[in-house]
PDB file of C-alpha atoms in Angstrom:
ATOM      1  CA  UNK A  22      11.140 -18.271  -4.446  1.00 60.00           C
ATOM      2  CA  UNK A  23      14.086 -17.456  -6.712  1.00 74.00           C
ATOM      3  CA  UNK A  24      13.534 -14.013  -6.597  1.00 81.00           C
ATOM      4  CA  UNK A  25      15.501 -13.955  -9.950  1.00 93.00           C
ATOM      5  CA  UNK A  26      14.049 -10.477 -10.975  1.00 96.00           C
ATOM      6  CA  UNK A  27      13.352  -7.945  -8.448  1.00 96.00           C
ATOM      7  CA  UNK A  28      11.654  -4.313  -8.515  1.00 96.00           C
ATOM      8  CA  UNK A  29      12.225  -1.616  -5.602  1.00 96.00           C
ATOM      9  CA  UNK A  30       9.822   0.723  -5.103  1.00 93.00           C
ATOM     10  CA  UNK A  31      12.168   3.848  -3.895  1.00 94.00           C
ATOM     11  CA  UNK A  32      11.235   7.153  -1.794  1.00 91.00           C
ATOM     12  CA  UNK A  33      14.001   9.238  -0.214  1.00 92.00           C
ATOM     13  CA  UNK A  34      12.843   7.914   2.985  1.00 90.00           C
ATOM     14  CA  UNK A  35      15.034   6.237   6.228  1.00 91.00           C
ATOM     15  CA  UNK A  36      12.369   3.122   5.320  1.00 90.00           C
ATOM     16  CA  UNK A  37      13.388   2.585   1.492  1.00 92.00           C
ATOM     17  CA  UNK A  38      16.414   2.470   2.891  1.00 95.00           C
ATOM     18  CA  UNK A  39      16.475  -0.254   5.385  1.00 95.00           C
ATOM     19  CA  UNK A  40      14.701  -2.443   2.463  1.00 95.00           C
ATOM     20  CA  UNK A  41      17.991  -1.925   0.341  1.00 96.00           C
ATOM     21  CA  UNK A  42      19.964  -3.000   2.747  1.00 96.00           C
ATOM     22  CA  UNK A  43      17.637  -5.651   3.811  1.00 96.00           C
ATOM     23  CA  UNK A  44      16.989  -6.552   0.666  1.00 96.00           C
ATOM     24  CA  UNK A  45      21.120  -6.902  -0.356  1.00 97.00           C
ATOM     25  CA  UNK A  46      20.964 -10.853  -0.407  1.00 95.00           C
ATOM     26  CA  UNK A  47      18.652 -11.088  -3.058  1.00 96.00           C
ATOM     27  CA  UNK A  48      19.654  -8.177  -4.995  1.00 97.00           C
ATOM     28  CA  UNK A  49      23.103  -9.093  -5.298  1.00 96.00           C
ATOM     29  CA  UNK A  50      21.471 -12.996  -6.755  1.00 96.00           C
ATOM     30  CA  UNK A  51      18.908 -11.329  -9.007  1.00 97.00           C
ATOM     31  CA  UNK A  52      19.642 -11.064 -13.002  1.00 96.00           C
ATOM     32  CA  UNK A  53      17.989  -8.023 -13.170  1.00 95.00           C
ATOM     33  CA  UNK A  54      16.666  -4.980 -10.557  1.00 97.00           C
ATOM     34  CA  UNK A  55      14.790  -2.334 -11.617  1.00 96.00           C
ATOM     35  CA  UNK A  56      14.492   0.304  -9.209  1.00 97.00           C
ATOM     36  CA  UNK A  57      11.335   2.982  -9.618  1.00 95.00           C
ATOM     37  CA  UNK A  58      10.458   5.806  -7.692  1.00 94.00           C
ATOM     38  CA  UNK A  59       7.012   7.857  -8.362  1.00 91.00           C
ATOM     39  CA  UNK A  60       6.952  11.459  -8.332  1.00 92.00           C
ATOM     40  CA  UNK A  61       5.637  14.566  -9.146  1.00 91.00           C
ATOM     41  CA  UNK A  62       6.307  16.540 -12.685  1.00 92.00           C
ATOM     42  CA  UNK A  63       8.668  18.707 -11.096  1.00 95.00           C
ATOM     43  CA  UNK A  64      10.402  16.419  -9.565  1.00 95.00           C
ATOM     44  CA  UNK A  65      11.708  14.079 -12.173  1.00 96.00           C
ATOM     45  CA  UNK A  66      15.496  15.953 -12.231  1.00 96.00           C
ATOM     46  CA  UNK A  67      15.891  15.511  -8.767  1.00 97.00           C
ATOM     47  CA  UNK A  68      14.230  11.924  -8.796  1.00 97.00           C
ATOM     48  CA  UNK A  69      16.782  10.665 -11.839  1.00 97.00           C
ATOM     49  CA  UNK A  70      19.833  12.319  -9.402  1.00 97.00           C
ATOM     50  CA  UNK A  71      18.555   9.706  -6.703  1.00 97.00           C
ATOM     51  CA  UNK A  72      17.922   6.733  -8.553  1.00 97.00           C
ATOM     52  CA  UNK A  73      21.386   7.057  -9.894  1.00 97.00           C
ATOM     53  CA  UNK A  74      22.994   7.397  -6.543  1.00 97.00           C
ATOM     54  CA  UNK A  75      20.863   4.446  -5.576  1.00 97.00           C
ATOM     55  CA  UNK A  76      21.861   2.417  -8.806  1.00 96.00           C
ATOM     56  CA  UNK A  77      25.300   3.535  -7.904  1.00 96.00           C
ATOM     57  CA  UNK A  78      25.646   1.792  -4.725  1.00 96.00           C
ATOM     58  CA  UNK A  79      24.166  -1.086  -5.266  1.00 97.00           C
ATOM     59  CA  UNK A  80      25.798  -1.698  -8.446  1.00 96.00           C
ATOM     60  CA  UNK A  81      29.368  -1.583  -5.780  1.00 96.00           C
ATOM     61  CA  UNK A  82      27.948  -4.341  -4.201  1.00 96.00           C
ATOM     62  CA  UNK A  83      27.728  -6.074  -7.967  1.00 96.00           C
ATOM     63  CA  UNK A  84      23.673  -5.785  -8.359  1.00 97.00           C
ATOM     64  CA  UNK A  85      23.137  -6.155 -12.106  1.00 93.00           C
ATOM     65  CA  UNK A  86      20.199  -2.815 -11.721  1.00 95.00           C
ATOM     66  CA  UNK A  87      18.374   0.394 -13.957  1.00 95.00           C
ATOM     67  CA  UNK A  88      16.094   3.015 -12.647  1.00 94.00           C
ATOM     68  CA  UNK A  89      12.440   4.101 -13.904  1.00 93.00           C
ATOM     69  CA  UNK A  90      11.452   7.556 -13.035  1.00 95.00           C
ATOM     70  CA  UNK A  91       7.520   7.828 -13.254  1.00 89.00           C
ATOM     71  CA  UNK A  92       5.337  10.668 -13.098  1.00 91.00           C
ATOM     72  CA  UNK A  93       2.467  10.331 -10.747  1.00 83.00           C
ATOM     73  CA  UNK A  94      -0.699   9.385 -12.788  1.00 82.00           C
ATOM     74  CA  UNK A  95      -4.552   9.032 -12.252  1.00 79.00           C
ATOM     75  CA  UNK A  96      -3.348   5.199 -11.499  1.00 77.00           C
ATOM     76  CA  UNK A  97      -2.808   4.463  -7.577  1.00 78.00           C
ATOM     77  CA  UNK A  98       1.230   4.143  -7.243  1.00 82.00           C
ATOM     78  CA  UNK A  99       0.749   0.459  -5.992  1.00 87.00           C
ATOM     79  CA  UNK A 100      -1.012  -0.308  -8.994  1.00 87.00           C
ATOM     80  CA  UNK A 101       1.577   1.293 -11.202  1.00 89.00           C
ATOM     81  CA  UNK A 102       4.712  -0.885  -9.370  1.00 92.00           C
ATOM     82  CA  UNK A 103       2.574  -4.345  -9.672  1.00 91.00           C
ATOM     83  CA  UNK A 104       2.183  -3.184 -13.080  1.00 91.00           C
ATOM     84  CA  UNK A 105       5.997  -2.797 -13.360  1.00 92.00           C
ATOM     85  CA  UNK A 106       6.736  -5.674 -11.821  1.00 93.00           C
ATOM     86  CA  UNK A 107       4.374  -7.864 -13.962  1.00 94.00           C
ATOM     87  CA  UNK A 108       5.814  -6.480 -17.067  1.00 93.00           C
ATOM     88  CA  UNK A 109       9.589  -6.961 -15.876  1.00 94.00           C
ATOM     89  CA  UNK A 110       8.612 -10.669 -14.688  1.00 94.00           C
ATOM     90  CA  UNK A 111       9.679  -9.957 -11.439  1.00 95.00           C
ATOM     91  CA  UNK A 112       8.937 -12.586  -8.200  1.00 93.00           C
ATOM     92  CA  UNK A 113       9.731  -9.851  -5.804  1.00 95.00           C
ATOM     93  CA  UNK A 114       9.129  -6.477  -4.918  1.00 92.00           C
ATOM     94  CA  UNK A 115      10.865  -4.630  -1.985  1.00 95.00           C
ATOM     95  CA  UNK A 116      10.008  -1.323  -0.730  1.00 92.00           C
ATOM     96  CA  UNK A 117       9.589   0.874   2.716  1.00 89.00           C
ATOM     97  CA  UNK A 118       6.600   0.076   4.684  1.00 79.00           C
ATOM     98  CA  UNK A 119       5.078   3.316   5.799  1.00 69.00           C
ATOM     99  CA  UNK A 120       2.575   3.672   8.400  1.00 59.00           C
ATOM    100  CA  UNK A 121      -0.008   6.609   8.052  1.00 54.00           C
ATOM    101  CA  UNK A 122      -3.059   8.226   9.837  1.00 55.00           C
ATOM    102  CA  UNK A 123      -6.728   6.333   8.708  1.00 56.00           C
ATOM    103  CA  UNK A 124      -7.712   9.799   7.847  1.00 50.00           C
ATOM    104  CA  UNK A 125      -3.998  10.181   5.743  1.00 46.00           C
ATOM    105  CA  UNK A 126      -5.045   7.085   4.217  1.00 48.00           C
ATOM    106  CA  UNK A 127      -8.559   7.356   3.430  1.00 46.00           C
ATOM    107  CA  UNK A 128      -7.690  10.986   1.574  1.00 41.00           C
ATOM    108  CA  UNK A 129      -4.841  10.055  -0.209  1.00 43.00           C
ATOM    109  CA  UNK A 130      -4.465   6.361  -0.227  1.00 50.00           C
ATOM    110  CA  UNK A 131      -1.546   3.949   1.077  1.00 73.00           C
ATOM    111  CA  UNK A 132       1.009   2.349  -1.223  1.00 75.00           C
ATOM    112  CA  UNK A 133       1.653  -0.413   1.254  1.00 72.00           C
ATOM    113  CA  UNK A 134      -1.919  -1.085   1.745  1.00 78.00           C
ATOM    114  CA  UNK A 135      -2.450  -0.795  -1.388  1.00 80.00           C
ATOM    115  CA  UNK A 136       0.619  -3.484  -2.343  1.00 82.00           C
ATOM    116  CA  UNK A 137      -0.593  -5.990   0.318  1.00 76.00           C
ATOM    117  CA  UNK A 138      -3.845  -5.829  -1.535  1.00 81.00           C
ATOM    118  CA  UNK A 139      -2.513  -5.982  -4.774  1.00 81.00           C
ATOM    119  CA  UNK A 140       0.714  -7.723  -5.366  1.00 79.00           C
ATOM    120  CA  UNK A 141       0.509 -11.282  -6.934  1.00 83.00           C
ATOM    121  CA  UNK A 142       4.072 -11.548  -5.893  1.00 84.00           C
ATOM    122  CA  UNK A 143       5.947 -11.544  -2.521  1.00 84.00           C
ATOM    123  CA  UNK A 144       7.216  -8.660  -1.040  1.00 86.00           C
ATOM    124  CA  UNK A 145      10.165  -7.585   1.396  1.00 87.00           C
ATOM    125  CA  UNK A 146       9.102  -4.210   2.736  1.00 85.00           C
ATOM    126  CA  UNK A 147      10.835  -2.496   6.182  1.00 87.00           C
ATOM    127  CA  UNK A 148       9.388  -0.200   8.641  1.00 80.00           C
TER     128      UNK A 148
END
């Protein structure tokens, strides 16, 4: 894997986190990192203000990266980040692994369920 283009799926969370840092040796290789984060209408401000503090460090440890800000959609979030990473030619994507309730899962779905599923790529996800 050469993990030449990579896409991180971001939350606020102590999870995301650990990825990035987890994730350092291949970010600081890649050509090009997009990092995304999902959210809701009202939350784009605050979402761009994170992003940019996330592009911000890891561009200090000399990761070539942007930021997407998306809007949550009818589409399952997993879907929309294979999506993303298909159309950025990416061979990774690294993100949080969260763990959540069957019931939490059956009523409002699991993005790293839904990413195990899903991706046609290999991941890097922390918990």
């Amino acid at each position: 894997m050469s993990a030449d283009r990579i896409v991180v799926g971001w939350k606020d969370t102590r999870e995301a986190r650990l990825a990035i840092r987890d994730a350092l040796p291949f970010l600081t290789r890649a050509s090009k990192v997009t990092v995304a984060e999902i959210c809701t209408s009202d939350e784009q401000d605050a979402a761009t203000r994170r992003l940019r503090d996330v592009a911000s460090y890891l561009e200090r440890h000399s990761v070539n990266c942007q930021f997407d800000v998306r809007v949550h959609t009818s589409e399952p979030d997993a879907g929309y980040l294979v999506r993303l990473a298909k159309s950025e030619g990416a061979d990774l994507i690294v993100t949080g692994g969260y763990g959540h309730s069957r019931l939490g899962e059956w009523m409002f779905g699991g993005m790293t369920r839904g990413l195990l599923q899903q991706a046609p790529i290999c991941l890097l996800m922390s918990h």
